[in-house]
Each structure stands twice: as structure tokens, then as C-alpha cells.
Tab-separated table of C-alpha atoms and ligand atoms in Angstrom:
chain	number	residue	atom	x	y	z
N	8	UNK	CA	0.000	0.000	0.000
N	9	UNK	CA	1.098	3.269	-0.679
N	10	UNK	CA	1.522	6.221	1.772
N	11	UNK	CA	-1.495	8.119	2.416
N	12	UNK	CA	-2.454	11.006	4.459
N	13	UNK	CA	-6.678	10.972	4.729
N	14	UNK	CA	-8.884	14.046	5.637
N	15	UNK	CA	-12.732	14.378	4.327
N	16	UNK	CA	-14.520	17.012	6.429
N	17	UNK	CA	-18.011	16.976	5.161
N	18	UNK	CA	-20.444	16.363	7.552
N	19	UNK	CA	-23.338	13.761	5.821
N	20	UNK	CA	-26.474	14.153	7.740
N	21	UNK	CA	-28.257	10.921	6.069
N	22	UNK	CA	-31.940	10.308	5.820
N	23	UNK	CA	-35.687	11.248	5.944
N	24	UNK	CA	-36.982	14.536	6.629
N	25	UNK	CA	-33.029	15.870	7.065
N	26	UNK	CA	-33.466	19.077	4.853
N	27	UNK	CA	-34.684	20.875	7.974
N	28	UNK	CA	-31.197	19.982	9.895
N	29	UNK	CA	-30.235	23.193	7.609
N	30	UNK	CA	-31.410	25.575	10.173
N	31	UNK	CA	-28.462	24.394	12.333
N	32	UNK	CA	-26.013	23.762	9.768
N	33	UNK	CA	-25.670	27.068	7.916
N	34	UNK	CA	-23.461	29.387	10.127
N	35	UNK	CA	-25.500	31.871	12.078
N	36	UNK	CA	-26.215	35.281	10.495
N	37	UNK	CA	-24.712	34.343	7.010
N	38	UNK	CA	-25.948	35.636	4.015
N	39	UNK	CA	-27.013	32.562	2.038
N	40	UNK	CA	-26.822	32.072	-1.693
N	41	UNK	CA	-29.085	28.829	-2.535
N	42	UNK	CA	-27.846	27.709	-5.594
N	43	UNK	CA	-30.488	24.788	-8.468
N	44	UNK	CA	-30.729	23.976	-11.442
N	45	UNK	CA	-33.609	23.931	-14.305
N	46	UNK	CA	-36.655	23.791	-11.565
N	47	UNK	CA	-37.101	20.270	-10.508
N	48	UNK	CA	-36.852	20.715	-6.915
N	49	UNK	CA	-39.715	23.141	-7.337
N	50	UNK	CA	-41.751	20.274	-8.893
N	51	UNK	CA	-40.611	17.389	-6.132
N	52	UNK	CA	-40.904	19.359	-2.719
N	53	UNK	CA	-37.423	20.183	-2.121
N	54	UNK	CA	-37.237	23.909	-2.880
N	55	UNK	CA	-40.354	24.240	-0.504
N	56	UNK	CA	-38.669	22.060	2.651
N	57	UNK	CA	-35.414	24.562	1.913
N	58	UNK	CA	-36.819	27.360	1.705
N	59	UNK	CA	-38.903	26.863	4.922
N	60	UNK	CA	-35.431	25.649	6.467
N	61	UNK	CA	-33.746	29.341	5.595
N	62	UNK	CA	-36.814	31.266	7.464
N	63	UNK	CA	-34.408	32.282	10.005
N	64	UNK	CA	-31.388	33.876	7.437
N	65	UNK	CA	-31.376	36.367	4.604
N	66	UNK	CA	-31.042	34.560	1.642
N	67	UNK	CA	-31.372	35.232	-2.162
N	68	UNK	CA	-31.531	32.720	-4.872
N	69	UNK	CA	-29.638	31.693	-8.459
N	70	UNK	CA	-30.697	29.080	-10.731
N	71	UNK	CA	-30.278	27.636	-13.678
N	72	UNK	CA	-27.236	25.909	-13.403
N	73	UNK	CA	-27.231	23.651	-16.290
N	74	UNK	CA	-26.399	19.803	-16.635
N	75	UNK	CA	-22.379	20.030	-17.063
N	76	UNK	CA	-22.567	23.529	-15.463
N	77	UNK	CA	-21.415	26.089	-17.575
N	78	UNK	CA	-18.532	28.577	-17.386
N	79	UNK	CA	-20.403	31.428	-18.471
N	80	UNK	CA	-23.902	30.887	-16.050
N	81	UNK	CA	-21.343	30.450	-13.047
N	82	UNK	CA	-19.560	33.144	-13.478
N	83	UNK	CA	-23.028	35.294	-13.929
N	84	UNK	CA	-23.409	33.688	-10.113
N	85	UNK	CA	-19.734	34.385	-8.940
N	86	UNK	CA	-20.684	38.334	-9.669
N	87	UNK	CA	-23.983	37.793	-7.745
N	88	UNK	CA	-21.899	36.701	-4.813
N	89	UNK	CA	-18.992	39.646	-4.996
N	90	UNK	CA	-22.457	42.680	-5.701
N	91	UNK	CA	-24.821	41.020	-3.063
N	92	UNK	CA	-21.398	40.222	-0.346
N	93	UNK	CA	-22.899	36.396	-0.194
N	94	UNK	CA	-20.959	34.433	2.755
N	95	UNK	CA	-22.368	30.805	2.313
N	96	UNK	CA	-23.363	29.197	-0.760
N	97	UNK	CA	-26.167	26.262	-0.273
N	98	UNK	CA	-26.085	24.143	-3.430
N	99	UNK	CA	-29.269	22.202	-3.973
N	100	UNK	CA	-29.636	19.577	-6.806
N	101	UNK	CA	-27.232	16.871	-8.401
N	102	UNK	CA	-23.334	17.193	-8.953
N	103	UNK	CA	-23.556	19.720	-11.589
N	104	UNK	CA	-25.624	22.021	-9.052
N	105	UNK	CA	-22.640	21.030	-6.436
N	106	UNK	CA	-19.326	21.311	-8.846
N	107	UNK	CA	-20.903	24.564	-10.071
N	108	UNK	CA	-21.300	25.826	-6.223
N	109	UNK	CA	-17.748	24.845	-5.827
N	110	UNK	CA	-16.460	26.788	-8.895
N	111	UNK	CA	-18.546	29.970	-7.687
N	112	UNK	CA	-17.095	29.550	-3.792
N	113	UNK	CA	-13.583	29.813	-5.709
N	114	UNK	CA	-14.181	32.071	-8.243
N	115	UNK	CA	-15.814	35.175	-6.765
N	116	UNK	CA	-12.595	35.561	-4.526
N	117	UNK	CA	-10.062	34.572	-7.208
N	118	UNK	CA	-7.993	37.590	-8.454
N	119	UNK	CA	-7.818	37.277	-12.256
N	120	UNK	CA	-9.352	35.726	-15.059
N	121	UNK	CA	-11.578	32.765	-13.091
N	122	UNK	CA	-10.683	30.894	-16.363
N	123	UNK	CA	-7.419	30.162	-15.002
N	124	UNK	CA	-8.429	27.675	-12.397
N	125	UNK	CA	-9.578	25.310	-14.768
N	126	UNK	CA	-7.374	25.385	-18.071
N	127	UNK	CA	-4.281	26.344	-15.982
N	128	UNK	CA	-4.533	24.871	-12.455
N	129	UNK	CA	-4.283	27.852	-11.028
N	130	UNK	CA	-4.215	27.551	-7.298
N	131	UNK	CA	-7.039	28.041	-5.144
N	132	UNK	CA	-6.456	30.514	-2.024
N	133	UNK	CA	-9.527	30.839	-0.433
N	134	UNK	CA	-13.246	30.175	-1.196
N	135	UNK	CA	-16.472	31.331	0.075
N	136	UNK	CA	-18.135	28.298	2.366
N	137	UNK	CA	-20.491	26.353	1.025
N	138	UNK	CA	-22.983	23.287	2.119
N	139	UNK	CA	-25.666	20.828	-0.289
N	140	UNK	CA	-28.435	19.234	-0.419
N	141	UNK	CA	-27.883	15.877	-2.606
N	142	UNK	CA	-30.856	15.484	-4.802
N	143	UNK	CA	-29.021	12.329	-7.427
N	144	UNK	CA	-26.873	10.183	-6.005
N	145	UNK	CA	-23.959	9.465	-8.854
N	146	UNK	CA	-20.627	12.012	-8.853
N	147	UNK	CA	-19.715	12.037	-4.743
N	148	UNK	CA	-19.664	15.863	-4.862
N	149	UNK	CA	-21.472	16.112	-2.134
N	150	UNK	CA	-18.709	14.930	-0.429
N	151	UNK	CA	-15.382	15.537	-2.241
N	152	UNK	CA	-13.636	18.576	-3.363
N	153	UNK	CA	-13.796	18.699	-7.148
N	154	UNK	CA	-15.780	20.475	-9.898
N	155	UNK	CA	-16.135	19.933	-13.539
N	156	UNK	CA	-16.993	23.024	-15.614
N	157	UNK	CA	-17.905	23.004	-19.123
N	158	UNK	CA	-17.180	26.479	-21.169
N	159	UNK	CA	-19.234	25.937	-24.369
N	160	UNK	CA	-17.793	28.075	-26.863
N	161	UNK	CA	-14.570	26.100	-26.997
N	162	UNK	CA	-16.297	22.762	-26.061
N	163	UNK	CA	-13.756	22.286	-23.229
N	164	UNK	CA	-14.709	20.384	-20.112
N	165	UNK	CA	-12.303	20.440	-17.550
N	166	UNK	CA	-11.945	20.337	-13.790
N	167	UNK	CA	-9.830	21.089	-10.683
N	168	UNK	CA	-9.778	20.407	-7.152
N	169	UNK	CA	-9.411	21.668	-3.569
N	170	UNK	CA	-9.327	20.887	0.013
N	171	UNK	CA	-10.827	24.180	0.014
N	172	UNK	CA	-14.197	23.686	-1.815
N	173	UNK	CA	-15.288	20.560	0.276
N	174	UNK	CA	-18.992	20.806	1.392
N	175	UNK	CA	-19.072	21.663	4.914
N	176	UNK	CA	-22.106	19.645	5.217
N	177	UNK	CA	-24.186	17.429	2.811
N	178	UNK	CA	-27.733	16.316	3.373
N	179	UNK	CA	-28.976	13.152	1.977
N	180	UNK	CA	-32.382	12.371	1.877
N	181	UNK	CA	-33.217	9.127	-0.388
N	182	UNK	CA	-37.266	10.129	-0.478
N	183	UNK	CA	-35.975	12.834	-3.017
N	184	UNK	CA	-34.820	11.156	-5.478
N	185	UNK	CA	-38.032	9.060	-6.325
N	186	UNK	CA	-38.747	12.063	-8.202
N	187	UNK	CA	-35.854	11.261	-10.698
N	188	UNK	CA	-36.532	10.375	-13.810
N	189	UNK	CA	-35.240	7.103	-14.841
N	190	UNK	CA	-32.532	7.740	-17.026
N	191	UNK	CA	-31.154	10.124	-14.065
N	192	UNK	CA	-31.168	6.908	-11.949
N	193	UNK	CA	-29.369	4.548	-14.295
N	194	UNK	CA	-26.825	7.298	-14.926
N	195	UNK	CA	-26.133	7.646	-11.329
N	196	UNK	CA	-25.564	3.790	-10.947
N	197	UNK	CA	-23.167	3.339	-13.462
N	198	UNK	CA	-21.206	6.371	-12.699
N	199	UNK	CA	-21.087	5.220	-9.155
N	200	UNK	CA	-19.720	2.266	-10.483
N	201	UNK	CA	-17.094	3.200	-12.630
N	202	UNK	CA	-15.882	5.575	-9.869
N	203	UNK	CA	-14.904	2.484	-7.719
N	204	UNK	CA	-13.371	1.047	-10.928
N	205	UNK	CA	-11.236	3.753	-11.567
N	206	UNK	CA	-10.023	3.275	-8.214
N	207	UNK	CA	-9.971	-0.183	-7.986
N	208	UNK	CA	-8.925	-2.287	-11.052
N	209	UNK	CA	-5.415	-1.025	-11.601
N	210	UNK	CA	-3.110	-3.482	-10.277
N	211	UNK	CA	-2.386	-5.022	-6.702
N	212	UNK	CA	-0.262	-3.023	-3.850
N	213	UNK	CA	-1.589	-5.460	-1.410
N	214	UNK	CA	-4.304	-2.769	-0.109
N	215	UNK	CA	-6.858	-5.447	1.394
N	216	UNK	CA	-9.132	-2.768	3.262
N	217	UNK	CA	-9.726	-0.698	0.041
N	218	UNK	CA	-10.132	-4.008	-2.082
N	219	UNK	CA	-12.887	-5.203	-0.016
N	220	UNK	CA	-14.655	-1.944	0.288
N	221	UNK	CA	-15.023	-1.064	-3.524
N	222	UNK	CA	-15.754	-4.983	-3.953
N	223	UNK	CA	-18.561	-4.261	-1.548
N	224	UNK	CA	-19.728	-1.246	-3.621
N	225	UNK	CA	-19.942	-2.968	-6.690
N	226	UNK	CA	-21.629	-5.820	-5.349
N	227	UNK	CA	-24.084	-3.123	-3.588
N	228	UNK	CA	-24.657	-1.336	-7.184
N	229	UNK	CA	-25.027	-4.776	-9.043
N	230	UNK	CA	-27.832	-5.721	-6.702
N	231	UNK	CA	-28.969	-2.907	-6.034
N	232	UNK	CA	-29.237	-0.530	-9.313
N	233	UNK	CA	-31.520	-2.997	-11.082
N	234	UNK	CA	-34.153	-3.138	-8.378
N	235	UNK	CA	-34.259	0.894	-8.640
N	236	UNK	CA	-35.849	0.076	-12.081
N	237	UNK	CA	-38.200	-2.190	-11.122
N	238	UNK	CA	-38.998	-0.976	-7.432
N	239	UNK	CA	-38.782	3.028	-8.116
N	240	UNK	CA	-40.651	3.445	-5.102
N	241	UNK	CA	-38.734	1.255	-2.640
N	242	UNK	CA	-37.113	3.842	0.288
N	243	UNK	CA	-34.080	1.216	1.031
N	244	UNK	CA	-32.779	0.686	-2.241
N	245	UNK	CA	-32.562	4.758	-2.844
N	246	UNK	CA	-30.833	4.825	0.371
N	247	UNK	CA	-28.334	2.227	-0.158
N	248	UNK	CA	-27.862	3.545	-3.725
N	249	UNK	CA	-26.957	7.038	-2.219
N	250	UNK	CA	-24.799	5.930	-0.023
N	251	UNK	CA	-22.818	3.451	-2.567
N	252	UNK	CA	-22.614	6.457	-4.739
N	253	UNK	CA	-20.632	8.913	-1.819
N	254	UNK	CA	-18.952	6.059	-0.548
N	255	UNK	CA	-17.545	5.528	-4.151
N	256	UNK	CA	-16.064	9.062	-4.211
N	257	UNK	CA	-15.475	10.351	-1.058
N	258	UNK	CA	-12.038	9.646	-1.113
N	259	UNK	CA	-11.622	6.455	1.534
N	260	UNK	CA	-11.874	3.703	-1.080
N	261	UNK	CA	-8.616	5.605	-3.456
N	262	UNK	CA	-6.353	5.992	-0.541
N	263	UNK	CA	-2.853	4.444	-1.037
N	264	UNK	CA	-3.943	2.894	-4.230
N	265	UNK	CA	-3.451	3.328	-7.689
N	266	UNK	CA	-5.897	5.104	-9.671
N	267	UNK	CA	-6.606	4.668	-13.461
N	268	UNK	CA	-9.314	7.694	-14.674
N	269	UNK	CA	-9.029	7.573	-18.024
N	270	UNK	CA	-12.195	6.586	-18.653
N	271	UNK	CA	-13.469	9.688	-17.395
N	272	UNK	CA	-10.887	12.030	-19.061
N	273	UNK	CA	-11.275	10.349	-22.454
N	274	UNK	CA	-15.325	10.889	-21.769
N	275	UNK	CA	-15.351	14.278	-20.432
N	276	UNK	CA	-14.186	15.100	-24.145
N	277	UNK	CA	-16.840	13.362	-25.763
N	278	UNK	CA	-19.216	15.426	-23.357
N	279	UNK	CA	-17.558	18.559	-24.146
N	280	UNK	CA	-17.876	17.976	-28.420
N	281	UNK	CA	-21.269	16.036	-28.504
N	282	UNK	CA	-23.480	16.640	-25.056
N	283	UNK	CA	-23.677	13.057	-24.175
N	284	UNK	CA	-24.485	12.333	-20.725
N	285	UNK	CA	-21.450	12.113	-18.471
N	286	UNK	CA	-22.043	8.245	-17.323
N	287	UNK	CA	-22.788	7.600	-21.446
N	288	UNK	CA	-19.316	8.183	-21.977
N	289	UNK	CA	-18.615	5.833	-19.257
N	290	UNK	CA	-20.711	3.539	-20.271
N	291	UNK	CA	-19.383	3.210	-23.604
N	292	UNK	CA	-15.584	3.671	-23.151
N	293	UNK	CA	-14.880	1.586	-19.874
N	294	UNK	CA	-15.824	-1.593	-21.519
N	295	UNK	CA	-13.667	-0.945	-24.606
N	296	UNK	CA	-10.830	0.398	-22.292
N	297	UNK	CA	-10.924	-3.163	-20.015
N	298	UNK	CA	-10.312	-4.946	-22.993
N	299	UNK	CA	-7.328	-2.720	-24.251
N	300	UNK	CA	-5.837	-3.094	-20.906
N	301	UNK	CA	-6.149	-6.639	-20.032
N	302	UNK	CA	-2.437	-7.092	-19.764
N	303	UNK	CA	-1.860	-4.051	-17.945
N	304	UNK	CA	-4.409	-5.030	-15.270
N	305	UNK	CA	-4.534	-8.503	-15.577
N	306	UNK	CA	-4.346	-9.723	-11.514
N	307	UNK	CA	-7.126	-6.848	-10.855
N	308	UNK	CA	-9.317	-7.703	-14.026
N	309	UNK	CA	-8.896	-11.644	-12.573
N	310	UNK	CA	-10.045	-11.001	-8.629
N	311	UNK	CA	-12.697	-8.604	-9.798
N	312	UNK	CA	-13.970	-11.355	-12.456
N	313	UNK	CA	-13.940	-14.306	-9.122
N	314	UNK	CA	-14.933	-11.726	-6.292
N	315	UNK	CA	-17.486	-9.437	-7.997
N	316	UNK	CA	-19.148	-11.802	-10.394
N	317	UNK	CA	-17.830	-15.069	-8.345
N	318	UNK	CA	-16.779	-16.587	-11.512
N	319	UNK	CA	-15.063	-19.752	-10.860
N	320	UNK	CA	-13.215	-20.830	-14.626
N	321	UNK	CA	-10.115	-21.874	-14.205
N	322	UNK	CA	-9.537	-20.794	-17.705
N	323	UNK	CA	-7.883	-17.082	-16.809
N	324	UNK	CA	-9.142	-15.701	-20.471
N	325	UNK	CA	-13.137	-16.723	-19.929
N	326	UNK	CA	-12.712	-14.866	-16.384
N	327	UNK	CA	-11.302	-12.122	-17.894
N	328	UNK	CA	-13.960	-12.143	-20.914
N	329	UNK	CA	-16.926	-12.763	-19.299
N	330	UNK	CA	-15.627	-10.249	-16.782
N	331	UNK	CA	-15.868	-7.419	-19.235
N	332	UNK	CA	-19.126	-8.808	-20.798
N	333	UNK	CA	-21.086	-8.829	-17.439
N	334	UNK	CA	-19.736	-5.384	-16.699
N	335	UNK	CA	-21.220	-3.999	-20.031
N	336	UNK	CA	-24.339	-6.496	-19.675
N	337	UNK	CA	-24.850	-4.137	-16.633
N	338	UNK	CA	-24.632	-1.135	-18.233
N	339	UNK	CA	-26.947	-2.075	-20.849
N	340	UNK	CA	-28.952	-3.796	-18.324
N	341	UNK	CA	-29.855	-0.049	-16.475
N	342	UNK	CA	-30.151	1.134	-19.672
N	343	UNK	CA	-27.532	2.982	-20.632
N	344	UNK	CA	-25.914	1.926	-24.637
N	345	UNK	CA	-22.744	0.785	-24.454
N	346	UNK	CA	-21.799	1.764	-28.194
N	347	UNK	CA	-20.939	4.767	-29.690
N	348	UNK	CA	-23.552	4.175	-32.961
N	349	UNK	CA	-26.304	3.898	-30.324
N	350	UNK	CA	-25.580	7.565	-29.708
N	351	UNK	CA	-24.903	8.266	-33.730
N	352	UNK	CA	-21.375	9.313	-33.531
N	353	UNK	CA	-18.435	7.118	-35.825
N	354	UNK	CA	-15.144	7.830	-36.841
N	355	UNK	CA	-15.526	11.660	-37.350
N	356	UNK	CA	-16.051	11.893	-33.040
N	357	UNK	CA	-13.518	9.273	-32.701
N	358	UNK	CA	-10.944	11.709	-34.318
N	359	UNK	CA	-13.069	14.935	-32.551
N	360	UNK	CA	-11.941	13.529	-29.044
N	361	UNK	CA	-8.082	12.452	-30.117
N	362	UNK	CA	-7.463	16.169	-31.111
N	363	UNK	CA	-8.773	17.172	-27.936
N	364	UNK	CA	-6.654	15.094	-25.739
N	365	UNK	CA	-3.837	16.414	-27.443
N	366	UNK	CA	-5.135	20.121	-26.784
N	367	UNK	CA	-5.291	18.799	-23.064
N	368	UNK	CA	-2.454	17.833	-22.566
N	369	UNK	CA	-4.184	14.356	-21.648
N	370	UNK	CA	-1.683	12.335	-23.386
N	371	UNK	CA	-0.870	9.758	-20.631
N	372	UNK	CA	-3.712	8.403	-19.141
N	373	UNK	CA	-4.100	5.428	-16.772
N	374	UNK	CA	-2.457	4.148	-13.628
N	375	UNK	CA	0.853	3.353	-16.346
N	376	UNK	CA	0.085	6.570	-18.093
N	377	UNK	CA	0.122	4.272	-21.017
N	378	UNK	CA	-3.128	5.921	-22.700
N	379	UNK	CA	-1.540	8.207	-25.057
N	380	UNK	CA	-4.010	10.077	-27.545
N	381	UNK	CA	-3.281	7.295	-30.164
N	382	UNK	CA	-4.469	4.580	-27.470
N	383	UNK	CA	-7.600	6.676	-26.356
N	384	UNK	CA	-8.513	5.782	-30.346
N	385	UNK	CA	-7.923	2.442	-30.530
N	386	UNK	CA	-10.151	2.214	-27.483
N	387	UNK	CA	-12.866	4.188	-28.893
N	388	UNK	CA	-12.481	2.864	-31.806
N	389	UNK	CA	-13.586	-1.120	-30.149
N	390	UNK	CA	-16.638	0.913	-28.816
N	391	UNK	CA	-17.910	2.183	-32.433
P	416	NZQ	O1	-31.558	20.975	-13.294
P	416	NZQ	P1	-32.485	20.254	-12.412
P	416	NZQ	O2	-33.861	20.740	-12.460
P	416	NZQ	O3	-31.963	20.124	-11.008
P	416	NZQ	O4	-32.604	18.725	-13.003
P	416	NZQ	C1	-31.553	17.789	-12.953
P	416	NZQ	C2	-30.839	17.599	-14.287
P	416	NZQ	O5	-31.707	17.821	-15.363
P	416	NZQ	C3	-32.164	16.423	-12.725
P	416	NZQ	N1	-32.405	16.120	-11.307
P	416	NZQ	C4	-31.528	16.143	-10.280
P	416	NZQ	N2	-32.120	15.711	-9.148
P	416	NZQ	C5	-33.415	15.439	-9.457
P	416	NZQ	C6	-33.605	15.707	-10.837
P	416	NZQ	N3	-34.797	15.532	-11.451
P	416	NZQ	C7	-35.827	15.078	-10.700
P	416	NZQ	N4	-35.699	14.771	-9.382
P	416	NZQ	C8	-34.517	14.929	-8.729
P	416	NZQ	N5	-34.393	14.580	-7.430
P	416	NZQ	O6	-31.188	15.523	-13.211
P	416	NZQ	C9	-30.513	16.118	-14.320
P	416	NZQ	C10	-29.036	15.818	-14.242
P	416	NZQ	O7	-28.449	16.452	-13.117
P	416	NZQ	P2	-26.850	16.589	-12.983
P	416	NZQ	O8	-26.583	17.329	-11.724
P	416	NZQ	O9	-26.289	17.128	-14.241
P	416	NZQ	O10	-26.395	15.070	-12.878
P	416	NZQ	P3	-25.172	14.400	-12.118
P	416	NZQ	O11	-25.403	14.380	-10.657
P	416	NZQ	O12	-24.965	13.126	-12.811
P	416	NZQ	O13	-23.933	15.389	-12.378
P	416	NZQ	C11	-23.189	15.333	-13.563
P	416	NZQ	C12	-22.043	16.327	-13.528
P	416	NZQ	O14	-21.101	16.002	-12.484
P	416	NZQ	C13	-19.791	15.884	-13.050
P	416	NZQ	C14	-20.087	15.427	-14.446
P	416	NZQ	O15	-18.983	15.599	-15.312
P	416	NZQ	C15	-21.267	16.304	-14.827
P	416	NZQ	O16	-20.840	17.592	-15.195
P	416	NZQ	N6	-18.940	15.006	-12.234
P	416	NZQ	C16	-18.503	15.466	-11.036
P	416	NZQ	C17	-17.649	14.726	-10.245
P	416	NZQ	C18	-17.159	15.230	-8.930
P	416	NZQ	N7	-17.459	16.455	-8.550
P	416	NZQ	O17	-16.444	14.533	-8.233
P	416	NZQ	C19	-17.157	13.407	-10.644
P	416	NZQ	C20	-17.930	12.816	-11.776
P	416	NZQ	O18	-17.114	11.868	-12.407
P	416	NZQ	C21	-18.405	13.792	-12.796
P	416	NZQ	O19	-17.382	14.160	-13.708
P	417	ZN	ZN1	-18.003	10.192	-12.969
């Protein structure tokens, strides 16, 4: 196991009828920026149980951050916050609500172009506080400290992250998200998922604790996932769903391990050119990418075939095959296409995404940093 030195200070306040903990969350006499998205939690009750919950504090309101929040909408926000001297931001909906909170907290005390933080790195400094109400359980934002911002004009997605932008608090309430629709749902499964492979099946450093907890997690989103289909209405499965999903990326599972993310990087461009859903890319690439990399993570891609899916060959290849298979069986199985011609895009997008990694400076992804651009192709190119 490698070194590791662990801190997550969110506080999760888990369950039914939590929203109202607010009151004794947000700091006392703050000025309170709540933060949403297109309207839904005006349509499902949550906007109502918040805005009760902020009697007590002056608060105004911003919304209309978009799915894959943009650039230009947050920085419309990040002026809000300097003009109206905001002091806590309270992010209510999924993780692009949440990463966009996290990119306002930043930039409305960054000096300079905002910009910076995300295409340069720049370093955060400071950041105003900020807290969330989870409404889809899928990213972990709730309870980690990046953000993915999307600026349009350029079709660039891109991200950074900060000890600094950490919710303070996150409340999780399972009742609301049985107002999801279902396509919401099976996109927060499977990005669950491939957050706990992307931390997982790299190769061995003997790190038993962190094995058995992301084997756990899959297991829990295998079961669990499907039955979210069929029972919509069932209370336990959202909860244990939820709590998979910040489990997967909250940090605990990644420590001292290797970590792969290429999957993400390579889909965060497809994204960025074509608007596919986030877990579509994933969905489509980590499949293709398993198969590229069988050598690479051979031992991993073996225990997760005989631990996960308990498949007992002795035949290393069929473990390793059927492996892959089952993992995109699920995929397809919550409804999400594995290929890229289910989504209508073919060599021209495959080429769209290889320039890009090369304009990112993404050109050695993976736990090897083996991926180069060319690789990222071939890959894509077994998912057409
Ligand atoms: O806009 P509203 O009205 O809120 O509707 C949203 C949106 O249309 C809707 N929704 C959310 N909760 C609902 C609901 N509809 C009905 N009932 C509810 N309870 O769902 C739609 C999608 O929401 P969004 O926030 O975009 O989804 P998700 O949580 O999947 O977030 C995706 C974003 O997170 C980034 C992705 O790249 C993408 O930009 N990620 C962030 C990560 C992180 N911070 O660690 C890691 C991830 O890998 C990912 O990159
Ligand atoms: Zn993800």
C-alpha cells in the first residue's frame, strides 16, 4: 500500500426529513446564496422544505445551473456573490448544481481571469463556504472537493480540485430522489460504479481494506441498481444507492492505491464535443478500455472477475472475458448503450476527441500513463 495522508470534512447528515437539519447547519447570520438547477426541486418538494429551512437567514436565490454547469452561467453567479457580499453558498440539486457551487465559492474571490483555475490549475487561495443538499446520487460531490466546468464556446470540459471547496455539510435524503426520472437513476448507478473502478482495477499493492470496500460497492450497485428500475418506489434501495454512490467518491476507497481515470478524461471530451451524458461516456468507453488493458491489469481484471461476479473458470481468459461482458451487460442492463452508434457518432467523433486530448495535454492516461491520444482511439475505436 502506498503512503497516504486521509482528511474528508463533510459532515453527511443521512436520511428522511433531514433538509430541515439546515437551520443548524448554515453558520449563524450568514448571508445565504441557494444555488439549483432547471426547476425540478420546485416540482418534487425540495425547494419548498429549503426554503422553509432558511426562514431564520437572509437569503437570495440563483438558478439555472445547467447539466455540465457552464462557465459562463457560473460566473453570472460568482458576480452575484462579490455585488450582493454572499458568505455561504447552499447548493441544492445533483453534482452539476454542487461542482458549479464549488467553482462559484472559488471564483468570486479569485484575483484574475476565473478561467485560469480550470485550463491552468491555477491555485485556489480561499473560497467562500459552502454546504448541499444531494438530490441524485452518482458524482460524490457532495462529499469531495472537485468540480467539472464546461465552457461551451470552446467545447472544453475540464476540472480542478481543492481541500478548500469541500462541502461543509451534505444532506442526503433518499425520499428525493423518487422524483428522478429514470434515465437520471441509471446514470447515477453506473457512474457510481465506474468511480470504484477507476479506483480499484489497476493493479495489486496489497491494499486489502480498500479491495474489499469497492468490492462491496460494486456488489451493492449490481444488486442494487436494477431493483431501482423495477422498485422506483422502494425507500431502502434509494438509500443504499446514495450511499454506494458517496462512498464511491469520497475519497476512503482511493487511498494508497493506484488510480486509473481515463475513462473519465477520455469521456469528459466526448461530453464537451457532442453533449452526451457524463455516465454515457462511461458507459461506452470503460468496456472498450478493459479490454485494451487486459495485460496491464490482468491480476485486478482476474479477482474482480472471481470476487465481484464469483466466476469460478479456471480458464484465466473466460474470467477475464466474461468479466468485461457482465460489466457492459450491466450497463446495458440499467439502460444505458454501451456503443458509440447507439448515440450516432463514428469515426468523425472518434478523431473529434483524439485532437482534444492532445489540446489537453491528456496524453498519458491510466495508472501506467500508457493511454496516449493514439491509445484513447484504438479504445474508442472497439466501442464504435
Ligand atoms: O436541473 P435540475 O432541475 O436540477 O434537473 C436535474 C438535471 O436535469 C435532474 N435532477 C436532479 N435531481 C433530481 C432531478 N430531477 C428530478 N428529481 C430529482 N431529485 O437531473 C438532471 C441531471 O443532473 P446533474 O446534476 O447534471 O447530474 P449528475 O449528478 O450526474 O452530475 C453530472 C455532472 O457532475 C460531473 C459530471 O462531469 C457532470 O458535469 N462530475 C462530477 C464529479 C465530482 N465532482 O467529483 C465526478 C464525476 O465523475 C463527474 O465528472
Ligand atoms: Zn463520474
Amino acid at each position: 500500500m502506498f503512503n497516504f495522508c486521509f482528511q474528508n470534512p463533510t459532515k453527511i447528515i443521512f436520511g428522511k426529513e433531514q433538509i430541515a437539519t439546515l437551520t443548524n447547519n448554515i453558520p449563524k447570520n450568514s448571508k445565504v446564496l441557494l444555488l439549483y438547477g432547471a426547476g425540478s426541486i420546485k416540482r418534487n418538494g425540495v425547494y419548498q422544505q429549503v426554503s422553509q429551512a432558511l426562514s431564520d437567514f437572509s437569503w437570495l436565490e440563483f438558478s439555472g445551473i445547467e447539466p455540465n454547469p457552464s462557465f459562463e452561467t457560473l460566473m453570472q453567479a460568482a458576480d452575484l456573490v462579490r455585488r450582493e457580499k454572499i458568505d455561504f453558498l447552499l447548493a441544492v440539486g445533483g453534482g452539476s448544481v454542487i461542482d458549479g457551487a464549488k467553482f462559484i465559492a472559488a471564483a468570486a474571490v479569485f484575483e484574475g481571469d476565473a478561467w485560469q483555475i480550470l485550463a491552468e490549475g491555477a491555485k485556489v487561495t480561499s473560497a467562500i463556504p459552502l454546504g448541499c443538499v444531494l438530490t441524485l446520487p452518482a458524482t460524490g460531490s457532495e462529499s469531495n472537493g472537485n468540480s467539472v466546468v464546461t465552457r461551451y464556446e470552446t467545447q472544453q470540459k475540464l476540472g480542478f480540485s481543492s481541500p478548500l471547496v469541500y462541502p461543509q455539510f451534505a444532506i442526503l435524503d433518499p425520499s428525493v430522489t423518487f422524483s428522478l426520472p429514470t434515465k437520471q437513476v441509471a446514470n447515477g448507478v453506473v457512474d457510481a460504479f465506474v468511480h470504484v473502478i477507476e479506483q480499484y482495477l489497476t493493479y495489486p499493492v496489497n491494499a486489502a481494506v480498500q479491495d474489499r470496500f469497492a468490492e462491496g460497492l460494486l456488489q451493492t450497485l449490481i444488486e442494487q441498481g436494477p431493483l431501482a428500475l423495477t422498485e422506483p418506489e422502494n425507500y431502502d434501495v434509494r438509500a443504499n444507492i446514495m450511499w454506494a454512490a458517496t462512498m464511491a467518491l469520497n475519497g476512503l476507497i482511493g487511498q494508497g492505491v493506484p488510480q486509473d481515470w481515463a475513462t473519465h478524461m477520455i469521456g469528459h471530451e466526448l461530453t464537451a464535443c457532442y453533449g452526451l451524458d457524463h455516465a454515457q461516456t462511461l458507459a461506452i468507453i470503460l468496456p472498450a478500455l478493459l479490454q485494451q488493458q487486459r495485460e496491464q491489469k490482468r491480476a485486478k481484471l482476474l479477482q474482480y472477475g472471481r470476487r465481484v461476479w464469483q466466476l469460478s473458470y479456471s480458464n484465466e481468459e473466460q474470467v477475464i472475458d466474461e468479466a468485461i461482458a457482465l460489466t457492459k451487460a450491466f450497463f446495458q442492463q440499467m439502460g444505458v448503450a454501451t456503443q458509440l452508434s447507439d448515440y450516432k457518432l463514428g469515426a468523425a467523433a472518434i478523431a473529434a476527441v483524439e485532437a482534444k486530448l492532445v489540446q489537453h495535454n491528456m496524453l498519458k492516461l491510466g495508472e501506467h500513463g500508457d493511454i496516449t491520444p493514439q491509445i484513447a482511439k484504438q479504445i474508442l475505436q472497439q466501442a464504435l
